[in-house]
CSV table of C-alpha atoms and ligand atoms in Angstrom, one decimal:
chain,number,residue,atom,x,y,z
A,8,UNK,CA,0.0,-0.2,0.6
A,9,UNK,CA,1.2,3.5,-0.3
A,10,UNK,CA,-0.1,6.9,-0.1
A,11,UNK,CA,-0.7,8.5,-3.5
A,12,UNK,CA,0.2,12.1,-4.7
A,13,UNK,CA,-3.7,13.9,-5.4
A,14,UNK,CA,-4.3,15.9,-8.4
A,15,UNK,CA,-5.6,19.2,-8.0
A,16,UNK,CA,-8.2,21.1,-9.8
A,17,UNK,CA,-6.9,21.9,-13.5
A,18,UNK,CA,-5.5,18.1,-14.4
A,19,UNK,CA,-7.9,17.2,-17.1
A,20,UNK,CA,-7.9,13.7,-15.1
A,21,UNK,CA,-10.4,15.0,-13.0
A,22,UNK,CA,-12.5,15.8,-15.7
A,23,UNK,CA,-12.9,12.7,-17.7
A,24,UNK,CA,-15.5,9.8,-16.9
A,25,UNK,CA,-14.3,6.8,-15.5
A,26,UNK,CA,-15.1,3.6,-16.7
A,27,UNK,CA,-16.8,0.5,-15.6
A,28,UNK,CA,-14.3,-1.9,-14.3
A,29,UNK,CA,-15.4,-5.9,-15.7
A,30,UNK,CA,-15.5,-8.3,-12.5
A,31,UNK,CA,-12.1,-9.7,-13.4
A,32,UNK,CA,-10.1,-6.8,-13.3
A,33,UNK,CA,-12.0,-5.8,-9.9
A,34,UNK,CA,-10.2,-8.6,-8.8
A,35,UNK,CA,-6.6,-8.3,-10.4
A,36,UNK,CA,-3.9,-7.3,-8.3
A,37,UNK,CA,-3.6,-4.1,-9.6
A,38,UNK,CA,-7.2,-3.1,-8.8
A,39,UNK,CA,-7.1,-4.7,-5.4
A,40,UNK,CA,-3.5,-2.1,-5.1
A,41,UNK,CA,-5.4,0.5,-6.2
A,42,UNK,CA,-8.2,-0.2,-3.5
A,43,UNK,CA,-6.0,0.1,-0.9
A,44,UNK,CA,-3.9,2.7,-2.0
A,45,UNK,CA,-7.7,5.0,-2.1
A,46,UNK,CA,-8.0,4.0,1.4
A,47,UNK,CA,-4.8,4.9,2.8
A,48,UNK,CA,-4.5,8.5,0.7
A,49,UNK,CA,-7.6,8.8,2.0
A,50,UNK,CA,-6.6,8.6,5.7
A,51,UNK,CA,-3.5,10.5,5.6
A,52,UNK,CA,-5.1,13.3,4.0
A,53,UNK,CA,-7.8,13.3,6.2
A,54,UNK,CA,-10.6,13.4,4.0
A,55,UNK,CA,-14.1,12.1,3.5
A,56,UNK,CA,-13.9,10.2,0.9
A,57,UNK,CA,-11.4,9.6,-2.6
A,58,UNK,CA,-12.3,8.9,-6.1
A,59,UNK,CA,-9.9,7.0,-8.1
A,60,UNK,CA,-9.3,10.3,-10.6
A,61,UNK,CA,-8.2,11.6,-7.5
A,62,UNK,CA,-4.8,9.8,-8.0
A,63,UNK,CA,-5.1,10.2,-11.7
A,64,UNK,CA,-7.0,6.7,-12.5
A,65,UNK,CA,-9.8,6.9,-14.5
A,66,UNK,CA,-11.8,3.6,-13.4
A,67,UNK,CA,-15.0,3.7,-11.0
A,68,UNK,CA,-13.9,3.1,-8.0
A,69,UNK,CA,-14.2,5.5,-4.7
A,70,UNK,CA,-13.8,5.1,-1.0
A,71,UNK,CA,-15.8,6.6,1.7
A,72,UNK,CA,-15.0,7.1,5.3
A,73,UNK,CA,-16.0,9.1,8.5
A,74,UNK,CA,-15.0,8.4,11.6
A,75,UNK,CA,-16.3,10.4,14.4
A,76,UNK,CA,-14.7,13.8,15.0
A,77,UNK,CA,-13.4,13.9,11.3
A,78,UNK,CA,-10.2,16.6,11.3
A,79,UNK,CA,-12.1,17.9,8.0
A,80,UNK,CA,-15.2,17.5,8.9
A,81,UNK,CA,-16.3,16.9,12.6
A,82,UNK,CA,-19.8,17.5,12.3
A,83,UNK,CA,-20.1,14.4,9.7
A,84,UNK,CA,-21.9,11.2,10.8
A,85,UNK,CA,-19.5,8.0,11.2
A,86,UNK,CA,-19.9,6.0,8.0
A,87,UNK,CA,-18.2,3.0,8.5
A,88,UNK,CA,-15.4,2.4,5.6
A,89,UNK,CA,-16.8,1.8,2.2
A,90,UNK,CA,-15.5,0.8,-1.0
A,91,UNK,CA,-17.9,1.2,-3.9
A,92,UNK,CA,-17.2,-0.1,-7.2
A,93,UNK,CA,-19.3,0.8,-10.3
A,94,UNK,CA,-21.5,2.9,-8.1
A,95,UNK,CA,-25.1,3.8,-9.7
A,96,UNK,CA,-26.7,7.0,-7.9
A,97,UNK,CA,-30.8,7.4,-8.4
A,98,UNK,CA,-32.5,10.1,-6.0
A,99,UNK,CA,-35.2,8.2,-3.9
A,100,UNK,CA,-37.4,11.2,-3.8
A,101,UNK,CA,-37.5,15.2,-5.4
A,102,UNK,CA,-35.9,16.8,-1.9
A,103,UNK,CA,-33.3,18.8,-2.1
A,104,UNK,CA,-30.9,20.5,0.3
A,105,UNK,CA,-27.5,23.0,0.7
A,106,UNK,CA,-24.6,21.5,1.6
A,107,UNK,CA,-21.3,23.5,2.5
A,108,UNK,CA,-18.5,21.3,0.5
A,109,UNK,CA,-14.6,21.5,0.4
A,110,UNK,CA,-12.4,18.4,-1.5
A,111,UNK,CA,-9.1,17.3,-1.5
A,112,UNK,CA,-8.5,18.5,-5.2
A,113,UNK,CA,-9.9,21.8,-4.6
A,114,UNK,CA,-7.2,23.1,-1.8
A,115,UNK,CA,-8.4,26.0,0.6
A,116,UNK,CA,-12.0,26.4,-0.7
A,117,UNK,CA,-15.6,25.6,0.2
A,118,UNK,CA,-18.7,26.1,-1.5
A,119,UNK,CA,-22.5,25.7,-1.0
A,120,UNK,CA,-24.0,23.1,-3.2
A,121,UNK,CA,-27.5,21.2,-3.7
A,122,UNK,CA,-27.6,17.4,-3.3
A,123,UNK,CA,-30.6,14.7,-3.0
A,124,UNK,CA,-31.2,14.5,0.4
A,125,UNK,CA,-31.9,10.7,0.2
A,126,UNK,CA,-30.3,8.8,-2.7
A,127,UNK,CA,-30.4,5.0,-3.8
A,128,UNK,CA,-26.9,3.7,-4.2
A,129,UNK,CA,-26.3,0.3,-6.2
A,130,UNK,CA,-22.4,-0.7,-6.3
A,131,UNK,CA,-19.8,-3.6,-5.7
A,132,UNK,CA,-17.8,-3.9,-3.2
A,133,UNK,CA,-14.0,-4.8,-3.6
A,134,UNK,CA,-15.0,-8.5,-3.6
A,135,UNK,CA,-18.1,-8.2,-6.4
A,136,UNK,CA,-20.6,-8.5,-4.1
A,137,UNK,CA,-23.4,-6.1,-5.2
A,138,UNK,CA,-25.3,-3.7,-2.4
A,139,UNK,CA,-28.2,-1.6,-2.7
A,140,UNK,CA,-28.3,1.0,0.2
A,141,UNK,CA,-30.3,4.1,0.6
A,142,UNK,CA,-28.4,6.8,2.3
A,143,UNK,CA,-29.7,9.9,3.7
A,144,UNK,CA,-28.2,13.4,4.5
A,145,UNK,CA,-24.8,14.5,4.7
A,146,UNK,CA,-23.4,11.1,4.1
A,147,UNK,CA,-25.7,11.2,0.9
A,148,UNK,CA,-23.8,14.1,0.2
A,149,UNK,CA,-20.7,12.4,0.5
A,150,UNK,CA,-21.8,9.8,-1.8
A,151,UNK,CA,-22.9,12.1,-4.8
A,152,UNK,CA,-19.7,14.3,-4.0
A,153,UNK,CA,-17.6,11.0,-4.8
A,154,UNK,CA,-19.6,9.6,-7.6
A,155,UNK,CA,-19.9,13.2,-9.4
A,156,UNK,CA,-15.9,12.9,-9.2
A,157,UNK,CA,-16.3,9.4,-10.9
A,158,UNK,CA,-18.4,11.2,-13.4
A,159,UNK,CA,-15.5,14.5,-14.0
A,160,UNK,CA,-17.4,16.7,-12.1
A,161,UNK,CA,-16.5,18.8,-9.3
A,162,UNK,CA,-18.2,20.0,-6.5
A,163,UNK,CA,-17.4,23.5,-8.0
A,164,UNK,CA,-19.7,23.1,-11.1
A,165,UNK,CA,-22.5,22.4,-8.5
A,166,UNK,CA,-22.2,25.5,-6.8
A,167,UNK,CA,-25.2,28.0,-8.1
A,168,UNK,CA,-24.1,31.4,-5.6
A,169,UNK,CA,-20.6,31.9,-6.1
A,170,UNK,CA,-20.8,34.4,-3.0
A,171,UNK,CA,-20.9,30.7,-0.9
A,172,UNK,CA,-17.1,30.2,-2.3
A,173,UNK,CA,-14.4,30.8,0.7
A,174,UNK,CA,-11.4,29.6,2.2
A,175,UNK,CA,-11.2,27.3,4.7
A,176,UNK,CA,-10.1,29.9,7.1
A,177,UNK,CA,-13.0,32.2,6.4
A,178,UNK,CA,-15.2,29.3,6.4
A,179,UNK,CA,-14.5,28.2,10.1
A,180,UNK,CA,-14.6,32.3,11.2
A,181,UNK,CA,-17.8,33.4,9.7
A,182,UNK,CA,-19.9,30.6,8.3
A,183,UNK,CA,-19.2,27.7,10.4
A,184,UNK,CA,-21.6,28.0,13.1
A,185,UNK,CA,-24.5,28.4,10.9
A,186,UNK,CA,-23.7,25.3,8.4
A,187,UNK,CA,-22.9,23.2,11.6
A,188,UNK,CA,-26.5,24.4,13.0
A,189,UNK,CA,-28.2,22.9,10.3
A,190,UNK,CA,-26.2,19.9,9.8
A,191,UNK,CA,-26.9,18.9,13.1
A,192,UNK,CA,-30.6,19.3,12.6
A,193,UNK,CA,-29.9,17.0,9.5
A,194,UNK,CA,-28.0,14.8,11.4
A,195,UNK,CA,-31.4,14.2,14.3
A,196,UNK,CA,-33.9,13.8,11.5
A,197,UNK,CA,-31.5,11.1,10.0
A,198,UNK,CA,-30.5,9.3,13.4
A,199,UNK,CA,-33.9,8.7,14.5
A,200,UNK,CA,-34.8,4.7,13.4
B,312,NI,NI1,-13.5,15.6,-4.0
């Protein structure tokens, strides 16, 4: 396993649509090594997710993981390590929510995007087993962000109001409190079983 360099906005690979893997390709040592590298790179960078494009590989693999008190996104509810291969997202209903996002490939910038409040995520895990899960709230946003990467889309493209762009420092100083209040409301709404 190794920590790989993360490419930043402007690199064409972030604008490519990554291609599906065949079952044989997914089982190959190369794909399994890439998955390990994505996990290690995400953890080293303190990300909540990482897509293969971000380390220069255009295959449809992404990883997501959020622990308690995540360093970059402490208000996000925990997500166990999830490897998603060939993911397909489908909105559950029409409801959307404004989420303030950042990205490891867009250094020191955050912005507010509209996300589906609930999505059905269909994907293969690293062993090729199919999963279908409904993800809601901030977690739904995290999955949409990563699948966007595999389609060559960055959160920048989804910011409707450019006035919401902030550096991380200015977010902390001027916007964090209001956003965290809304985020916690969402978390409470979806923690009820
Ligand atoms: Ni990102």
